[in-house]
Amino acid sequence: MAPMAGVTDRAFREILKEHSADICFTEMVNVKGLYYGDEGTSRILDISEQEKNTGIQIFGRDPIIIAKVIDEKLNHIDNLAVLDFNIGCPAPKIFKNKEGSYLMKEPKLVYEILKKMVEVSRHPVSAKIRLGVDENSKNYLEIAKAAEEAGIERLTIHPRTRESYYSGKADWNAIKEVKENISIPVIGNGDIFSGIDALDMIEMTGCDGIMVARGALGNPFIFEEIDAALENREYYPPSFEDRYEIIKKHYKKILEYKPEKVAIREMRKHIAWYLKGLPGSNKIKNDINTSDTIEDVFDILNRWQEKLLSA
């Protein structure tokens, strides 16, 4: 599961792990926030003892600060599976600060940062890149080779430019090209919304793994679907009842880690994803979005579940 701001918190990661996700990433972490002791940034690093194979993705541009943060804040985290560096985030604020996908413009700095990370980190180091900043500056092979030379253990590529954000079709041919030009494992990312998509990407690109992002929103079952496709066995989609049960479970999990008002507010986006395409979803979504207590939310969910099951 890809790192997604405001999405891949501890509660959601635990849900995904229960549904066969191999590695789940925390939300992307601002290195400067950790360096200066920002409490909100530090809370992103809340990884439970029960979580296995959890990754942390950081972003920044100062190799010295990055190395210091890894040494002082991240190396002590025992159950950290991989430390990833972001070279692909297209968000305007991050790009304006010359971080994330802006670094596609600076191969030498990318090499310097990743080499320093490999030297300092006691955890495996990886990186995630895009094709380039725009259609006229696609330099993903140059960046991929610089990352490999720096000594990272794996590379993820989302084959869109920064300019295209998430629009258009991901260029899987670029994943294939990267795979053929570097020797470290390559993880493919982009337009994985089903088990068939995962199979197609592997067959087309030869990539060593799949990273899911938007395909898991409201659908934690996608990892089980991908497993079934990889193992050539039949997959049975979740029923209405399965979906309502996972919604209620998600609420209960997020309430374990966050105050009720925060949990209710943050779950609103998840509710929209979970209910997308289901009968009567707009009505129940509106009812939940105007509810102030968890009791009201569960009453709405239970009544709607009973209505659908009796239909």
mmCIF file of C-alpha atoms in Angstrom:
data_model
loop_
_atom_site.group_PDB
_atom_site.id
_atom_site.type_symbol
_atom_site.label_atom_id
_atom_site.label_comp_id
_atom_site.label_asym_id
_atom_site.label_seq_id
_atom_site.Cartn_x
_atom_site.Cartn_y
_atom_site.Cartn_z
ATOM 1 C CA MET A 1 0.000 0.000 0.000
ATOM 2 C CA ALA A 2 1.381 3.334 -1.104
ATOM 3 C CA PRO A 3 1.873 6.187 1.350
ATOM 4 C CA MET A 4 -1.142 8.503 1.089
ATOM 5 C CA ALA A 5 -1.506 11.734 3.063
ATOM 6 C CA GLY A 6 -4.555 11.730 5.326
ATOM 7 C CA VAL A 7 -5.287 8.101 4.469
ATOM 8 C CA THR A 8 -2.686 5.518 5.508
ATOM 9 C CA ASP A 9 -2.814 6.079 9.240
ATOM 10 C CA ARG A 10 -2.428 3.294 11.798
ATOM 11 C CA ALA A 11 -6.112 2.272 11.740
ATOM 12 C CA PHE A 12 -6.273 1.961 7.947
ATOM 13 C CA ARG A 13 -2.958 0.096 7.805
ATOM 14 C CA GLU A 14 -4.248 -2.448 10.311
ATOM 15 C CA ILE A 15 -7.363 -2.957 8.176
ATOM 16 C CA LEU A 16 -5.222 -3.482 5.080
ATOM 17 C CA LYS A 17 -2.901 -5.927 6.811
ATOM 18 C CA GLU A 18 -5.920 -8.039 7.760
ATOM 19 C CA HIS A 19 -6.778 -8.186 4.060
ATOM 20 C CA SER A 20 -3.426 -9.444 2.765
ATOM 21 C CA ALA A 21 -1.440 -6.261 2.105
ATOM 22 C CA ASP A 22 2.227 -7.253 2.389
ATOM 23 C CA ILE A 23 3.784 -3.858 3.123
ATOM 24 C CA CYS A 24 1.864 -0.750 4.175
ATOM 25 C CA PHE A 25 3.408 2.700 4.247
ATOM 26 C CA THR A 26 2.677 5.453 6.718
ATOM 27 C CA GLU A 27 1.627 8.814 5.415
ATOM 28 C CA MET A 28 4.490 10.741 3.853
ATOM 29 C CA VAL A 29 6.669 12.348 6.546
ATOM 30 C CA ASN A 30 8.255 15.796 6.355
ATOM 31 C CA VAL A 31 11.903 15.476 7.422
ATOM 32 C CA LYS A 32 12.011 19.096 8.589
ATOM 33 C CA GLY A 33 8.953 18.487 10.761
ATOM 34 C CA LEU A 34 10.790 15.646 12.499
ATOM 35 C CA TYR A 35 13.998 17.676 12.703
ATOM 36 C CA TYR A 36 12.263 20.549 14.490
ATOM 37 C CA GLY A 37 10.152 18.275 16.699
ATOM 38 C CA ASP A 38 6.710 19.043 15.271
ATOM 39 C CA GLU A 39 4.186 16.942 17.218
ATOM 40 C CA GLY A 40 1.797 16.428 14.305
ATOM 41 C CA THR A 41 4.599 15.143 12.092
ATOM 42 C CA SER A 42 5.896 12.856 14.825
ATOM 43 C CA ARG A 43 2.431 11.304 15.290
ATOM 44 C CA ILE A 44 2.623 9.944 11.739
ATOM 45 C CA LEU A 45 5.345 7.593 12.996
ATOM 46 C CA ASP A 46 2.876 5.846 15.300
ATOM 47 C CA ILE A 47 3.497 2.223 14.322
ATOM 48 C CA SER A 48 1.999 -0.394 16.623
ATOM 49 C CA GLU A 49 3.959 -3.356 17.937
ATOM 50 C CA GLN A 50 1.514 -5.618 16.090
ATOM 51 C CA GLU A 51 2.295 -4.049 12.720
ATOM 52 C CA LYS A 52 4.739 -6.031 10.627
ATOM 53 C CA ASN A 53 6.276 -4.938 7.338
ATOM 54 C CA THR A 54 5.438 -1.253 7.720
ATOM 55 C CA GLY A 55 7.345 1.304 5.684
ATOM 56 C CA ILE A 56 7.966 4.997 6.265
ATOM 57 C CA GLN A 57 8.298 7.407 3.373
ATOM 58 C CA ILE A 58 10.113 10.678 4.018
ATOM 59 C CA PHE A 59 10.545 13.798 1.918
ATOM 60 C CA GLY A 60 13.023 16.670 2.024
ATOM 61 C CA ARG A 61 16.061 17.963 0.128
ATOM 62 C CA ASP A 62 18.855 18.597 2.630
ATOM 63 C CA PRO A 63 21.119 15.514 2.883
ATOM 64 C CA ILE A 64 22.540 16.613 6.251
ATOM 65 C CA ILE A 65 19.120 17.102 7.874
ATOM 66 C CA ILE A 66 17.855 13.858 6.324
ATOM 67 C CA ALA A 67 20.822 11.904 7.699
ATOM 68 C CA LYS A 68 20.435 13.450 11.150
ATOM 69 C CA VAL A 69 16.714 12.632 11.288
ATOM 70 C CA ILE A 70 17.332 9.039 10.235
ATOM 71 C CA ASP A 71 20.046 8.607 12.834
ATOM 72 C CA GLU A 72 18.152 10.238 15.705
ATOM 73 C CA LYS A 73 14.465 9.592 14.945
ATOM 74 C CA LEU A 74 14.095 6.587 12.650
ATOM 75 C CA ASN A 75 16.895 4.105 13.235
ATOM 76 C CA HIS A 76 15.481 3.096 16.622
ATOM 77 C CA ILE A 77 12.139 1.943 15.139
ATOM 78 C CA ASP A 78 12.525 -1.834 15.269
ATOM 79 C CA ASN A 79 9.515 -2.935 13.226
ATOM 80 C CA LEU A 80 10.300 -0.727 10.229
ATOM 81 C CA ALA A 81 10.498 -2.798 7.030
ATOM 82 C CA VAL A 82 11.762 -0.135 4.665
ATOM 83 C CA LEU A 83 12.654 3.556 4.616
ATOM 84 C CA ASP A 84 11.506 5.167 1.370
ATOM 85 C CA PHE A 85 12.457 8.532 -0.089
ATOM 86 C CA ASN A 86 9.880 10.501 -2.066
ATOM 87 C CA ILE A 87 10.958 11.865 -5.454
ATOM 88 C CA GLY A 88 7.476 11.878 -6.927
ATOM 89 C CA CYS A 89 4.923 13.866 -4.918
ATOM 90 C CA PRO A 90 3.272 16.382 -7.286
ATOM 91 C CA ALA A 91 1.573 18.548 -4.623
ATOM 92 C CA PRO A 92 2.092 22.286 -5.371
ATOM 93 C CA LYS A 93 3.293 23.158 -1.871
ATOM 94 C CA ILE A 94 5.927 20.412 -1.879
ATOM 95 C CA PHE A 95 7.003 21.136 -5.452
ATOM 96 C CA LYS A 96 7.323 24.847 -4.630
ATOM 97 C CA ASN A 97 9.678 23.931 -1.769
ATOM 98 C CA LYS A 98 11.819 22.032 -4.304
ATOM 99 C CA GLU A 99 10.961 18.684 -2.728
ATOM 100 C CA GLY A 100 9.092 15.609 -3.949
ATOM 101 C CA SER A 101 8.828 15.494 -7.750
ATOM 102 C CA TYR A 102 10.888 18.690 -8.072
ATOM 103 C CA LEU A 103 13.938 16.550 -7.306
ATOM 104 C CA MET A 104 13.496 14.826 -10.670
ATOM 105 C CA LYS A 105 15.261 17.960 -11.936
ATOM 106 C CA GLU A 106 18.305 17.271 -9.770
ATOM 107 C CA PRO A 107 19.834 13.817 -10.369
ATOM 108 C CA LYS A 108 23.067 14.699 -8.579
ATOM 109 C CA LEU A 109 21.222 15.774 -5.434
ATOM 110 C CA VAL A 110 19.046 12.641 -5.614
ATOM 111 C CA TYR A 111 22.215 10.533 -5.701
ATOM 112 C CA GLU A 112 23.727 12.467 -2.787
ATOM 113 C CA ILE A 113 20.592 12.142 -0.638
ATOM 114 C CA LEU A 114 20.089 8.432 -1.312
ATOM 115 C CA LYS A 115 23.760 7.611 -0.799
ATOM 116 C CA LYS A 116 23.673 9.393 2.570
ATOM 117 C CA MET A 117 20.481 7.545 3.521
ATOM 118 C CA VAL A 118 22.048 4.188 2.681
ATOM 119 C CA GLU A 119 25.134 5.056 4.729
ATOM 120 C CA VAL A 120 23.174 6.140 7.806
ATOM 121 C CA SER A 121 20.055 3.951 7.862
ATOM 122 C CA ARG A 122 20.004 0.599 9.602
ATOM 123 C CA HIS A 123 16.840 -0.209 7.620
ATOM 124 C CA PRO A 124 16.572 -1.035 3.894
ATOM 125 C CA VAL A 125 16.347 2.118 1.773
ATOM 126 C CA SER A 126 14.131 2.549 -1.282
ATOM 127 C CA ALA A 127 12.864 5.433 -3.402
ATOM 128 C CA LYS A 128 9.748 6.333 -5.393
ATOM 129 C CA ILE A 129 9.966 8.367 -8.599
ATOM 130 C CA ARG A 130 7.859 9.648 -11.506
ATOM 131 C CA LEU A 131 8.667 9.949 -15.205
ATOM 132 C CA GLY A 132 9.871 13.510 -14.854
ATOM 133 C CA VAL A 133 8.477 16.957 -14.247
ATOM 134 C CA ASP A 134 6.666 17.208 -17.600
ATOM 135 C CA GLU A 135 6.471 15.592 -21.040
ATOM 136 C CA ASN A 136 9.544 17.524 -22.202
ATOM 137 C CA SER A 137 11.785 16.456 -19.332
ATOM 138 C CA LYS A 138 11.308 12.731 -18.830
ATOM 139 C CA ASN A 139 14.524 11.594 -17.148
ATOM 140 C CA TYR A 140 13.316 8.595 -15.165
ATOM 141 C CA LEU A 141 16.074 6.323 -16.447
ATOM 142 C CA GLU A 142 18.756 8.788 -15.349
ATOM 143 C CA ILE A 143 17.174 9.071 -11.896
ATOM 144 C CA ALA A 144 16.696 5.289 -11.648
ATOM 145 C CA LYS A 145 20.354 4.654 -12.449
ATOM 146 C CA ALA A 146 21.473 7.307 -9.961
ATOM 147 C CA ALA A 147 19.309 5.666 -7.281
ATOM 148 C CA GLU A 148 20.759 2.248 -8.032
ATOM 149 C CA GLU A 149 24.312 3.610 -7.949
ATOM 150 C CA ALA A 150 23.571 5.202 -4.566
ATOM 151 C CA GLY A 151 22.939 1.709 -3.202
ATOM 152 C CA ILE A 152 19.192 1.578 -2.537
ATOM 153 C CA GLU A 153 17.556 -1.848 -2.361
ATOM 154 C CA ARG A 154 14.470 -1.252 -4.530
ATOM 155 C CA LEU A 155 12.837 1.414 -6.664
ATOM 156 C CA THR A 156 9.149 2.224 -7.191
ATOM 157 C CA ILE A 157 8.038 4.098 -10.285
ATOM 158 C CA HIS A 158 4.698 5.806 -10.860
ATOM 159 C CA PRO A 159 4.820 6.287 -14.628
ATOM 160 C CA ARG A 160 3.194 9.684 -14.914
ATOM 161 C CA THR A 161 4.859 13.110 -14.994
ATOM 162 C CA ARG A 162 4.472 15.610 -12.214
ATOM 163 C CA GLU A 163 2.484 17.801 -14.586
ATOM 164 C CA SER A 164 -0.076 15.057 -15.253
ATOM 165 C CA TYR A 165 -0.684 14.360 -11.539
ATOM 166 C CA TYR A 166 -3.046 11.321 -11.668
ATOM 167 C CA SER A 167 -4.750 12.041 -14.986
ATOM 168 C CA GLY A 168 -4.468 10.046 -18.173
ATOM 169 C CA LYS A 169 -3.198 6.485 -18.362
ATOM 170 C CA ALA A 170 -0.057 5.391 -16.525
ATOM 171 C CA ASP A 171 2.727 4.523 -18.995
ATOM 172 C CA TRP A 172 3.532 0.950 -17.977
ATOM 173 C CA ASN A 173 6.098 0.744 -20.785
ATOM 174 C CA ALA A 174 8.284 3.031 -18.687
ATOM 175 C CA ILE A 175 8.192 0.513 -15.821
ATOM 176 C CA LYS A 176 9.385 -2.145 -18.274
ATOM 177 C CA GLU A 177 12.167 0.133 -19.473
ATOM 178 C CA VAL A 178 13.375 0.818 -15.949
ATOM 179 C CA LYS A 179 13.248 -2.891 -15.116
ATOM 180 C CA GLU A 180 15.421 -3.652 -18.158
ATOM 181 C CA ASN A 181 18.007 -0.994 -17.291
ATOM 182 C CA ILE A 182 18.697 -1.490 -13.586
ATOM 183 C CA SER A 183 19.428 -4.621 -11.580
ATOM 184 C CA ILE A 184 17.665 -3.846 -8.275
ATOM 185 C CA PRO A 185 13.988 -4.835 -7.756
ATOM 186 C CA VAL A 186 11.493 -2.531 -9.460
ATOM 187 C CA ILE A 187 8.010 -1.946 -8.022
ATOM 188 C CA GLY A 188 5.261 -0.869 -10.425
ATOM 189 C CA ASN A 189 2.661 1.698 -9.377
ATOM 190 C CA GLY A 190 -0.222 3.313 -11.250
ATOM 191 C CA ASP A 191 -3.718 2.242 -12.369
ATOM 192 C CA ILE A 192 -3.964 -0.910 -10.256
ATOM 193 C CA PHE A 193 -7.677 -1.271 -9.528
ATOM 194 C CA SER A 194 -8.117 -5.057 -9.703
ATOM 195 C CA GLY A 195 -6.331 -8.371 -9.592
ATOM 196 C CA ILE A 196 -6.339 -8.468 -13.394
ATOM 197 C CA ASP A 197 -4.597 -5.083 -13.476
ATOM 198 C CA ALA A 198 -1.846 -6.461 -11.235
ATOM 199 C CA LEU A 199 -1.385 -9.526 -13.421
ATOM 200 C CA ASP A 200 -1.306 -7.390 -16.562
ATOM 201 C CA MET A 201 1.315 -5.061 -15.108
ATOM 202 C CA ILE A 202 3.578 -7.941 -14.083
ATOM 203 C CA GLU A 203 3.233 -9.649 -17.457
ATOM 204 C CA MET A 204 3.788 -6.455 -19.420
ATOM 205 C CA THR A 205 6.651 -4.967 -17.402
ATOM 206 C CA GLY A 206 8.372 -7.845 -15.590
ATOM 207 C CA CYS A 207 8.261 -5.765 -12.412
ATOM 208 C CA ASP A 208 9.128 -7.412 -9.093
ATOM 209 C CA GLY A 209 6.179 -6.097 -7.106
ATOM 210 C CA ILE A 210 3.016 -3.998 -7.208
ATOM 211 C CA MET A 211 2.207 -0.861 -5.238
ATOM 212 C CA VAL A 212 -1.497 -0.067 -4.877
ATOM 213 C CA ALA A 213 -2.735 3.451 -4.137
ATOM 214 C CA ARG A 214 -6.178 4.787 -5.168
ATOM 215 C CA GLY A 215 -7.351 1.237 -5.885
ATOM 216 C CA ALA A 216 -7.450 0.516 -2.145
ATOM 217 C CA LEU A 217 -9.607 3.515 -1.234
ATOM 218 C CA GLY A 218 -12.854 2.059 0.043
ATOM 219 C CA ASN A 219 -11.634 -1.338 -1.115
ATOM 220 C CA PRO A 220 -9.132 -2.961 1.271
ATOM 221 C CA PHE A 221 -10.235 -6.240 -0.305
ATOM 222 C CA ILE A 222 -8.152 -5.472 -3.409
ATOM 223 C CA PHE A 223 -5.086 -7.139 -1.898
ATOM 224 C CA GLU A 224 -7.002 -10.391 -1.481
ATOM 225 C CA GLU A 225 -8.196 -10.033 -5.070
ATOM 226 C CA ILE A 226 -4.608 -9.570 -6.252
ATOM 227 C CA ASP A 227 -3.478 -12.608 -4.255
ATOM 228 C CA ALA A 228 -6.193 -14.696 -5.885
ATOM 229 C CA ALA A 229 -5.173 -13.513 -9.347
ATOM 230 C CA LEU A 230 -1.506 -14.268 -8.711
ATOM 231 C CA GLU A 231 -2.377 -17.718 -7.408
ATOM 232 C CA ASN A 232 -4.795 -18.372 -10.299
ATOM 233 C CA ARG A 233 -7.766 -19.053 -8.039
ATOM 234 C CA GLU A 234 -11.276 -17.677 -8.058
ATOM 235 C CA TYR A 235 -11.989 -14.470 -6.171
ATOM 236 C CA TYR A 236 -15.347 -13.775 -4.539
ATOM 237 C CA PRO A 237 -16.069 -10.031 -4.223
ATOM 238 C CA PRO A 238 -17.269 -8.689 -0.859
ATOM 239 C CA SER A 239 -21.013 -8.642 -0.239
ATOM 240 C CA PHE A 240 -22.973 -5.603 0.946
ATOM 241 C CA GLU A 241 -22.754 -7.040 4.452
ATOM 242 C CA ASP A 242 -18.960 -7.408 4.169
ATOM 243 C CA ARG A 243 -18.690 -3.757 3.201
ATOM 244 C CA TYR A 244 -20.781 -2.527 6.114
ATOM 245 C CA GLU A 245 -18.876 -4.700 8.549
ATOM 246 C CA ILE A 246 -15.544 -3.306 7.337
ATOM 247 C CA ILE A 247 -16.876 0.259 7.683
ATOM 248 C CA LYS A 248 -17.882 -0.391 11.283
ATOM 249 C CA LYS A 249 -14.573 -2.108 11.987
ATOM 250 C CA HIS A 250 -12.683 0.859 10.542
ATOM 251 C CA TYR A 251 -14.609 3.243 12.804
ATOM 252 C CA LYS A 252 -13.813 1.117 15.850
ATOM 253 C CA LYS A 253 -10.118 0.979 14.987
ATOM 254 C CA ILE A 254 -9.734 4.682 14.396
ATOM 255 C CA LEU A 255 -11.513 5.344 17.713
ATOM 256 C CA GLU A 256 -8.775 3.350 19.449
ATOM 257 C CA TYR A 257 -6.195 5.934 18.372
ATOM 258 C CA LYS A 258 -8.017 9.230 17.958
ATOM 259 C CA PRO A 259 -10.672 11.271 19.821
ATOM 260 C CA GLU A 260 -14.270 10.690 18.763
ATOM 261 C CA LYS A 261 -14.730 14.055 17.017
ATOM 262 C CA VAL A 262 -11.490 13.611 15.069
ATOM 263 C CA ALA A 263 -12.368 10.018 14.152
ATOM 264 C CA ILE A 264 -15.841 10.975 12.892
ATOM 265 C CA ARG A 265 -14.425 13.829 10.810
ATOM 266 C CA GLU A 266 -11.567 11.787 9.318
ATOM 267 C CA MET A 267 -13.800 8.825 8.485
ATOM 268 C CA ARG A 268 -16.049 10.963 6.263
ATOM 269 C CA LYS A 269 -13.717 10.618 3.275
ATOM 270 C CA HIS A 270 -13.420 6.869 3.864
ATOM 271 C CA ILE A 271 -17.225 6.572 4.016
ATOM 272 C CA ALA A 272 -17.495 8.225 0.592
ATOM 273 C CA TRP A 273 -15.015 5.686 -0.814
ATOM 274 C CA TYR A 274 -16.545 2.653 0.893
ATOM 275 C CA LEU A 275 -20.087 3.474 -0.232
ATOM 276 C CA LYS A 276 -19.303 4.546 -3.795
ATOM 277 C CA GLY A 277 -21.638 2.802 -6.208
ATOM 278 C CA LEU A 278 -23.792 1.142 -3.560
ATOM 279 C CA PRO A 279 -27.592 1.626 -3.587
ATOM 280 C CA GLY A 280 -28.728 4.609 -1.533
ATOM 281 C CA SER A 281 -25.136 5.645 -0.829
ATOM 282 C CA ASN A 282 -25.709 9.400 -1.211
ATOM 283 C CA LYS A 283 -28.440 9.408 1.448
ATOM 284 C CA ILE A 284 -26.475 7.417 4.007
ATOM 285 C CA LYS A 285 -23.308 9.417 3.299
ATOM 286 C CA ASN A 286 -25.150 12.685 3.897
ATOM 287 C CA ASP A 287 -26.717 11.332 7.098
ATOM 288 C CA ILE A 288 -23.327 10.203 8.434
ATOM 289 C CA ASN A 289 -21.615 13.454 7.453
ATOM 290 C CA THR A 290 -24.087 15.405 9.581
ATOM 291 C CA SER A 291 -23.789 13.092 12.600
ATOM 292 C CA ASP A 292 -21.908 14.295 15.649
ATOM 293 C CA THR A 293 -21.632 11.106 17.711
ATOM 294 C CA ILE A 294 -20.417 7.600 17.034
ATOM 295 C CA GLU A 295 -23.723 6.243 18.359
ATOM 296 C CA ASP A 296 -25.599 8.106 15.617
ATOM 297 C CA VAL A 297 -23.175 6.862 12.966
ATOM 298 C CA PHE A 298 -23.547 3.235 14.023
ATOM 299 C CA ASP A 299 -27.337 3.589 14.252
ATOM 300 C CA ILE A 300 -27.418 4.820 10.635
ATOM 301 C CA LEU A 301 -25.125 2.030 9.460
ATOM 302 C CA ASN A 302 -27.096 -0.674 11.275
ATOM 303 C CA ARG A 303 -30.464 0.538 9.996
ATOM 304 C CA TRP A 304 -29.223 0.716 6.427
ATOM 305 C CA GLN A 305 -27.591 -2.706 6.651
ATOM 306 C CA GLU A 306 -30.808 -4.242 7.946
ATOM 307 C CA LYS A 307 -32.784 -2.558 5.160
ATOM 308 C CA LEU A 308 -30.505 -3.951 2.441
ATOM 309 C CA LEU A 309 -30.380 -7.445 3.940
ATOM 310 C CA SER A 310 -34.178 -7.593 4.139
ATOM 311 C CA ALA A 311 -34.699 -6.304 0.578
#
